Amino acid sequence: MADYDYDLFTIGAGSGGVRASRVAAAHGAKVAVAEEHRVGGTCVIRGCVPKKMLVYGAHFAEDLQDARAFGWTVENCTFDWKVLRDNVLKDVDRLNGLYTQTLENHKVEIIHQRATVTGPNEVTLADGRKVTAKYILIATGARPHVPGCPGHEHGITSNEAFHLDALPKRILIAGGGYIANEFAGIFNEFGTSVTIINRSDQLLRGYDEQLRDRLLQISITKGIDFRFKAEFRGIEKLESGALKVSMTNHDDLEVDCVMFATGRLPNTEGLGLEALGVELGERGSIKVDRFSKSSVDSIYAVGDVTDRIQLTPVAIREGQAFADTLFGNKPTTVDYNHVPSAVFSHPPMCGVGMTESQARNELGAIRVYTSDFRPMKNVLAGRNERSLYKMICDEADKVVGIHLLGPDAPEILQAAAVAVKAGLTKADFDATVAIHPTMAEELVLMR
Ligand code: NDP
């Protein structure tokens, strides 16, 4: 390895890149990582983490309202966006520091520059310096996709949402996926008038249909407006500063802010990959084998840039497996079966394994158990909001999927996902005594 400046050069210090770099270094490799923005990547700096903090902040709107039924006098409640925004950004700074420290503690050299790949073992930095590495790992993540309609430059993406000077009075969110539904919930709880427009007539494809319908109904009840089969025609900035949005199949809409949440594209542009013969997929993703190796032997890729499953814990596993395989003498692949996931909407929705329709298509005969209940806290609060839990089993009663919608559902699902991953049966759930009174007990009491 002495012929190269580094054993490993990672481009991108997000979840996947940081894990791969620090584990490779712990295995004894000489590692450098280039990051053009901030160490931590999307999840820590402008994604999952600050988003979850906003979700917590937003949910107080309901909690404060419900508190009255529990005897609390809640007077003169006001919300100050700037306080929350600045506290969240402060915590992002703290985490950015922790991630940097982790790399430094493992003697990973951090290079705060953009890097491009100029040879199978060569990287060129923005300042013109060229370095060589036995292996190059691309972990550059993904960026928001913005549809190219006239006036799209007037819109923002989730990147900017964390830095808004003030909350908009009216927002239009384009897209019906994770980010659209999560931010619709956040803004709606803060009192912004929210309209979601989506090109298809479905939200959150991939989740169980019945739960998606329930989330849609609850979201409408909470005041979020939905327009389906609506594609952008254009966005016009009016003299008043407001934005006039025209779309297919619906009337024009005037709002103060437009946010695009229409998917995320792998960050491969301008990295020099095509010139080296690195094969790219349809959306620009790097095609990799099960060990995350690209079509060029010395170049690997992990995380969102590979467009396998765009989730932080998956990127982390890919980074870990990559480092263990190449530097830990322990060939490891990632198991993509039974990856649980959650949408942090109000209330949240989550799932692991097959949905009812997937199971019907793949397995034929299945058994579906459901619990449709009003959480105790909602009953006392007078909140007419029902939770929906579903368990999907094969003919032998093995649990092949669990899908939950309701307060704290992702907290509950993480534990239940272990059971699904382990291949447990409905009888195993039934044999477990309930913890009463909880919402989670529904999982062992299903009919
Ligand atoms: P999603 O893939 O979840 O949803 C994209 C939405 O945008 C869909 O409704 C899709 O419509 C629509 N869309 C896609 N392309 C276009 C287009 N050209 N014009 C108009 N509409 C379009 O993407 P997000 O941006 O919400 O999130 C990106 C990814 O990030 C997610 O897939 C997820 O993996 C990850 N993420 C995970 C979170 C979590 O774990 N809680 C939170 C946030 C993001 P259609 O359905 O018709 O295709």
XYZ file of C-alpha atoms and ligand atoms in Angstrom:
495
model
C 0.000 0.000 0.000
C 3.044 2.230 0.312
C 2.624 3.329 -3.303
C -0.450 5.401 -2.444
C -0.863 8.488 -0.265
C -3.824 6.836 1.473
C -5.306 3.392 1.822
C -8.759 4.923 1.585
C -9.966 8.267 0.293
C -13.622 8.925 1.048
C -15.572 11.650 -0.700
C -18.431 12.834 1.512
C -18.538 12.931 5.308
C -22.179 11.979 5.812
C -23.552 8.976 7.644
C -22.084 6.357 5.275
C -18.771 8.099 4.635
C -18.047 8.830 8.287
C -18.811 5.267 9.391
C -16.719 3.747 6.597
C -13.799 6.118 7.240
C -13.640 5.705 10.974
C -14.022 1.911 10.894
C -11.417 1.591 8.127
C -9.057 3.705 10.232
C -9.794 1.577 13.296
C -8.811 -1.441 11.206
C -5.452 0.263 10.625
C -5.984 2.005 7.293
C -4.615 5.456 6.498
C -7.752 7.415 5.650
C -8.697 10.869 4.395
C -12.196 12.204 3.841
C -13.113 15.202 1.717
C -16.233 17.191 2.576
C -17.246 20.357 0.754
C -20.050 21.312 3.156
C -20.161 20.204 6.786
C -19.152 16.957 8.454
C -22.310 15.037 9.313
C -24.007 15.121 5.929
C -27.701 15.341 5.154
C -28.979 13.402 8.164
C -27.197 15.454 10.783
C -26.970 18.863 9.133
C -30.160 19.239 7.088
C -32.215 16.095 7.407
C -33.378 13.491 9.907
C -31.963 15.063 13.054
C -33.014 18.719 12.774
C -36.302 17.554 11.185
C -37.090 15.359 14.173
C -36.434 18.301 16.484
C -38.903 20.377 14.492
C -41.406 17.518 14.724
C -41.048 17.562 18.509
C -41.403 21.337 18.538
C -44.476 21.198 16.354
C -46.236 18.530 18.366
C -46.418 20.830 21.393
C -49.232 22.595 19.564
C -51.424 19.525 20.090
C -50.048 18.698 23.516
C -50.769 22.194 24.819
C -54.282 21.996 23.434
C -54.863 18.542 24.956
C -53.357 19.576 28.293
C -56.534 21.493 29.152
C -58.550 18.266 29.368
C -55.962 17.013 31.843
C -56.619 19.987 34.103
C -53.864 22.332 33.039
C -54.519 25.985 32.491
C -52.631 26.930 29.374
C -52.796 30.641 28.835
C -51.213 33.030 26.387
C -49.262 30.362 24.581
C -47.234 31.739 21.763
C -44.711 30.164 19.491
C -41.464 31.802 18.449
C -40.049 30.144 15.334
C -36.685 31.851 15.701
C -36.128 30.369 19.161
C -36.779 26.848 17.939
C -34.843 27.359 14.700
C -31.783 28.716 16.497
C -31.842 26.024 19.183
C -32.072 23.341 16.514
C -29.217 24.880 14.531
C -27.158 25.108 17.717
C -27.633 21.409 18.284
C -26.698 20.729 14.687
C -23.423 22.598 15.391
C -22.859 20.397 18.434
C -23.398 17.226 16.432
C -21.211 18.521 13.617
C -18.486 18.939 16.243
C -19.019 15.420 17.577
C -18.805 13.865 14.120
C -15.628 15.831 13.401
C -14.182 14.677 16.725
C -14.992 11.048 15.962
C -13.039 11.255 12.728
C -10.143 13.082 14.353
C -10.008 10.605 17.243
C -9.596 7.861 14.683
C -6.862 9.830 12.919
C -8.915 10.295 9.774
C -7.670 13.366 7.922
C -10.530 15.735 7.116
C -10.108 17.820 3.974
C -12.676 20.611 3.731
C -12.780 20.787 -0.037
C -14.659 19.401 -2.972
C -12.899 16.406 -4.486
C -13.279 14.841 -7.902
C -12.103 11.474 -9.105
C -9.446 11.842 -11.800
C -8.127 8.288 -11.969
C -8.977 4.859 -10.632
C -6.683 5.673 -7.698
C -6.465 9.436 -7.951
C -8.505 12.269 -6.495
C -8.097 15.948 -7.332
C -9.005 18.515 -4.701
C -10.553 21.896 -5.403
C -7.201 23.603 -4.691
C -5.615 21.569 -7.493
C -3.759 19.116 -5.253
C -3.788 15.518 -6.442
C -3.709 12.605 -4.023
C -3.680 8.873 -4.563
C -5.469 6.104 -2.708
C -5.692 2.345 -2.997
C -9.463 2.609 -2.679
C -11.804 5.515 -3.304
C -15.197 5.536 -1.603
C -17.940 7.758 -2.990
C -20.367 8.696 -0.241
C -21.661 11.967 -1.623
C -25.316 11.349 -0.795
C -28.232 12.870 -2.641
C -29.774 16.296 -3.196
C -33.358 17.459 -3.551
C -34.772 17.056 -7.023
C -36.467 20.228 -8.256
C -38.849 19.869 -11.213
C -37.875 22.203 -14.027
C -41.082 24.245 -14.300
C -40.973 27.988 -15.116
C -40.294 29.928 -11.925
C -38.920 26.965 -9.991
C -36.139 29.219 -8.709
C -38.718 30.903 -6.430
C -39.162 27.670 -4.471
C -37.153 26.225 -1.609
C -36.294 22.666 -0.596
C -35.958 21.037 2.805
C -32.353 22.345 2.851
C -33.607 25.905 3.228
C -36.606 25.097 5.426
C -34.379 24.868 8.496
C -33.128 28.428 8.014
C -36.326 30.371 7.255
C -36.347 33.934 8.631
C -40.012 33.615 9.441
C -42.735 31.020 9.114
C -44.736 31.495 5.928
C -48.450 32.161 6.390
C -49.248 29.907 3.417
C -47.036 27.177 2.024
C -47.429 24.858 -0.933
C -45.435 21.650 -0.658
C -44.869 19.659 -3.815
C -44.598 15.897 -3.484
C -46.407 13.215 -1.544
C -43.499 11.371 0.020
C -41.607 11.441 3.286
C -40.418 15.026 3.246
C -43.708 16.488 1.998
C -45.775 14.777 4.687
C -43.315 15.421 7.491
C -42.949 19.120 6.717
C -46.664 19.507 6.038
C -47.224 18.254 9.578
C -44.599 20.554 11.029
C -45.821 23.728 9.296
C -49.466 22.902 9.930
C -48.893 22.511 13.678
C -47.136 25.894 13.683
C -50.231 27.481 12.173
C -49.125 27.810 8.565
C -51.814 27.074 5.994
C -50.476 24.041 4.126
C -51.353 22.646 0.703
C -49.698 19.495 -0.594
C -49.762 18.972 -4.337
C -48.743 15.648 -5.815
C -48.496 14.509 -9.412
C -50.120 11.137 -8.700
C -53.137 10.398 -6.536
C -51.141 8.475 -3.964
C -49.181 9.480 -0.915
C -46.202 7.611 0.470
C -46.108 4.767 -1.988
C -44.627 1.655 -0.416
C -46.529 2.006 2.847
C -49.647 -0.006 3.617
C -52.649 1.404 1.763
C -55.048 1.350 4.679
C -52.593 3.246 6.866
C -51.906 5.777 4.125
C -55.635 6.394 3.805
C -55.924 6.858 7.553
C -53.015 9.312 7.570
C -54.607 11.235 4.715
C -57.940 11.455 6.576
C -56.262 12.589 9.802
C -54.109 15.120 7.951
C -57.188 16.572 6.228
C -58.968 16.777 9.589
C -56.006 18.660 11.000
C -56.385 21.200 8.194
C -53.841 20.181 5.554
C -55.206 20.636 2.056
C -54.337 18.026 -0.582
C -54.434 18.351 -4.351
C -53.772 15.221 -6.355
C -52.939 14.727 -10.018
C -51.454 18.198 -9.907
C -48.265 18.879 -11.806
C -46.564 22.243 -11.804
C -47.160 24.518 -14.752
C -45.302 27.449 -13.282
C -44.593 29.717 -10.350
C -44.956 33.470 -10.746
C -43.670 35.976 -8.234
C -46.250 38.707 -7.662
C -45.503 42.325 -6.766
C -46.753 41.645 -3.256
C -43.966 39.075 -2.883
C -46.477 36.225 -2.899
C -46.125 33.325 -5.315
C -48.844 32.351 -7.759
C -48.660 28.677 -8.585
C -50.401 27.190 -11.580
C -50.819 23.448 -11.933
C -52.670 20.859 -13.944
C -56.259 19.912 -13.008
C -56.609 22.550 -10.274
C -57.090 26.297 -9.873
C -54.110 28.584 -9.376
C -53.022 29.034 -5.789
C -51.405 32.017 -4.113
C -48.941 31.210 -1.343
C -45.962 32.765 0.433
C -43.613 29.848 0.033
C -43.254 26.865 -2.286
C -41.268 23.888 -1.089
C -40.170 21.067 -3.369
C -40.139 17.630 -1.804
C -40.155 15.665 -5.013
C -37.530 13.038 -4.345
C -33.768 13.158 -3.999
C -31.191 12.550 -6.720
C -27.791 10.873 -6.214
C -24.902 13.362 -6.151
C -22.725 12.085 -8.962
C -22.642 15.111 -11.256
C -19.207 16.546 -11.922
C -17.369 13.893 -9.923
C -15.556 12.592 -13.001
C -17.060 9.142 -12.694
C -18.325 8.650 -16.248
C -14.901 9.442 -17.702
C -13.426 6.613 -15.637
C -16.051 4.145 -16.786
C -17.959 3.997 -13.516
C -21.380 2.705 -14.500
C -24.291 4.899 -13.468
C -27.970 4.022 -13.110
C -30.997 5.817 -14.489
C -31.161 8.597 -11.926
C -27.394 9.040 -11.897
C -26.802 6.569 -9.068
C -23.578 4.587 -8.885
C -24.212 0.949 -9.739
C -22.560 -1.303 -7.180
C -22.358 -5.004 -6.368
C -23.331 -6.492 -3.017
C -19.984 -5.407 -1.562
C -20.642 -1.820 -2.713
C -18.011 -2.061 -5.450
C -18.625 -0.046 -8.622
C -17.745 -1.212 -12.123
C -14.197 0.067 -11.455
C -12.364 -2.242 -9.047
C -10.799 0.450 -6.831
C -13.938 2.614 -6.577
C -16.731 1.852 -4.129
C -19.898 3.704 -3.137
C -22.254 3.636 -0.152
C -25.380 5.471 0.941
C -27.873 7.579 -0.993
C -25.507 8.002 -3.956
C -26.171 4.332 -4.767
C -29.958 4.824 -4.565
C -30.522 1.450 -2.918
C -32.567 2.420 0.145
C -32.226 6.144 0.959
C -32.126 5.775 4.743
C -29.376 6.776 7.180
C -29.165 3.479 9.087
C -28.806 1.656 5.768
C -25.962 3.963 4.672
C -24.268 3.365 8.019
C -24.508 -0.392 7.564
C -23.147 -0.123 4.045
C -20.215 1.964 5.312
C -19.510 -0.517 8.100
C -19.725 -3.529 5.744
C -17.428 -1.813 3.233
C -14.764 -1.098 5.868
C -14.989 -4.565 7.430
C -14.722 -6.194 4.016
C -11.754 -4.227 2.702
C -9.821 -3.404 5.847
C -11.079 -5.775 8.540
C -10.581 -9.007 6.647
C -14.258 -9.808 7.193
C -16.287 -9.867 3.964
C -19.692 -8.481 4.905
C -22.804 -7.685 2.898
C -25.851 -5.733 4.011
C -29.149 -7.545 4.467
C -31.840 -5.377 2.892
C -34.706 -7.551 4.065
C -37.041 -6.259 6.751
C -35.657 -2.739 6.889
C -38.098 -0.846 9.115
C -38.917 2.742 8.217
C -41.017 5.591 9.559
C -42.614 8.807 8.423
C -42.583 11.407 11.188
C -45.940 12.849 10.298
C -48.574 13.825 12.896
C -49.225 11.081 13.927
C -46.269 9.089 12.666
C -46.619 6.044 10.434
C -44.175 3.189 10.077
C -43.763 -0.318 8.787
C -41.527 -3.327 8.476
C -41.826 -6.196 6.006
C -44.592 -6.717 3.485
C -47.689 -4.571 3.253
C -51.021 -6.335 2.897
C -51.079 -5.942 -0.896
C -47.436 -6.960 -1.317
C -48.089 -10.068 0.774
C -51.217 -10.931 -1.220
C -49.314 -10.595 -4.480
C -46.280 -12.548 -3.337
C -47.730 -15.133 -0.986
C -51.337 -15.558 -2.094
C -53.117 -16.693 1.023
C -52.341 -14.508 4.015
C -53.875 -13.556 7.327
C -54.327 -9.968 8.331
C -54.867 -8.877 11.926
C -55.893 -5.338 12.685
C -56.311 -3.126 15.668
C -58.172 0.109 15.100
C -58.264 1.975 18.383
C -58.390 5.387 19.976
C -55.383 5.827 22.268
C -56.382 6.449 25.896
C -54.706 9.843 25.888
C -56.706 10.929 22.846
C -59.960 9.777 24.464
C -59.439 11.927 27.544
C -58.237 14.838 25.456
C -61.346 14.597 23.280
C -59.124 14.157 20.265
C -60.993 12.107 17.730
C -57.946 10.482 16.224
C -57.700 6.722 15.876
C -54.571 4.626 15.595
C -54.337 1.727 13.178
C -52.064 -1.271 13.634
C -51.792 -4.144 11.175
C -50.029 -7.454 11.350
C -49.629 -9.461 8.159
C -48.971 -13.188 8.471
C -48.341 -15.968 5.986
C -50.421 -19.135 5.973
C -48.256 -20.693 8.684
C -48.895 -17.580 10.801
C -45.348 -16.296 10.510
C -45.410 -12.522 10.804
C -44.246 -11.070 7.477
C -45.164 -7.450 8.102
C -46.190 -5.001 10.812
C -47.553 -1.549 10.032
C -48.402 1.043 12.638
C -49.965 4.483 12.589
C -50.396 6.402 15.797
C -48.583 8.271 18.561
C -45.034 7.007 19.133
C -45.522 4.273 16.529
C -41.854 4.275 15.371
C -40.701 3.828 18.992
C -42.931 0.764 19.215
C -42.060 -0.646 15.823
C -38.310 -0.733 16.421
C -38.789 -3.493 19.005
C -41.459 -5.307 16.986
C -39.162 -5.249 13.935
C -36.759 -7.520 15.836
C -39.529 -10.107 16.066
C -40.365 -9.835 12.364
C -36.688 -10.065 11.430
C -36.340 -13.122 13.657
C -39.237 -14.802 11.830
C -41.545 -15.063 14.851
C -45.172 -16.120 14.536
C -48.463 -14.610 15.609
C -48.505 -17.273 18.341
C -45.208 -15.894 19.695
C -46.770 -12.438 19.926
C -49.903 -13.887 21.562
C -47.805 -15.807 24.085
C -46.272 -12.556 25.293
C -48.129 -10.906 28.164
C -49.312 -7.375 27.471
C -48.001 -4.315 29.270
C -51.184 -2.606 30.298
C -52.215 0.072 29.620
C -50.072 0.886 26.608
C -50.643 1.326 22.914
C -47.966 -1.266 22.162
C -49.992 -3.962 23.901
C -52.262 -3.998 20.853
C -49.479 -5.948 19.135
C -49.988 -8.951 21.418
C -53.792 -8.676 21.527
C -54.592 -8.579 17.830
C -57.546 -10.432 16.352
P -40.079 10.420 -1.783
O -39.435 9.473 -2.700
O -40.507 9.960 -0.446
O -41.339 11.075 -2.480
C -41.202 11.800 -3.662
C -42.533 12.386 -4.030
O -42.327 13.307 -5.073
C -43.515 11.353 -4.514
O -44.784 11.703 -4.051
C -43.415 11.479 -6.028
O -44.629 11.228 -6.665
C -43.084 12.937 -6.208
N -42.260 13.182 -7.386
C -41.150 12.543 -7.756
N -40.653 13.056 -8.881
C -41.460 14.061 -9.239
C -41.486 14.978 -10.319
N -40.583 14.936 -11.285
N -42.489 15.881 -10.347
C -43.419 15.934 -9.378
N -43.445 15.076 -8.356
C -42.485 14.155 -8.276
O -39.060 11.655 -1.707
P -38.736 12.742 -0.608
O -38.144 13.868 -1.358
O -39.892 12.985 0.283
O -37.602 12.025 0.232
C -36.459 11.478 -0.399
C -35.996 10.239 0.304
O -35.377 10.587 1.522
C -37.120 9.289 0.698
O -37.421 8.399 -0.328
C -36.570 8.598 1.890
O -35.849 7.476 1.474
C -35.622 9.623 2.504
N -36.261 10.260 3.671
C -36.540 9.486 4.753
C -37.131 10.021 5.864
C -37.449 9.137 7.032
O -36.868 8.062 7.115
N -38.345 9.529 7.914
C -37.475 11.438 5.947
C -37.150 12.161 4.741
C -36.566 11.580 3.667
P -45.082 9.758 -7.109
O -45.581 9.081 -5.872
O -46.104 9.993 -8.117
O -43.828 9.113 -7.652
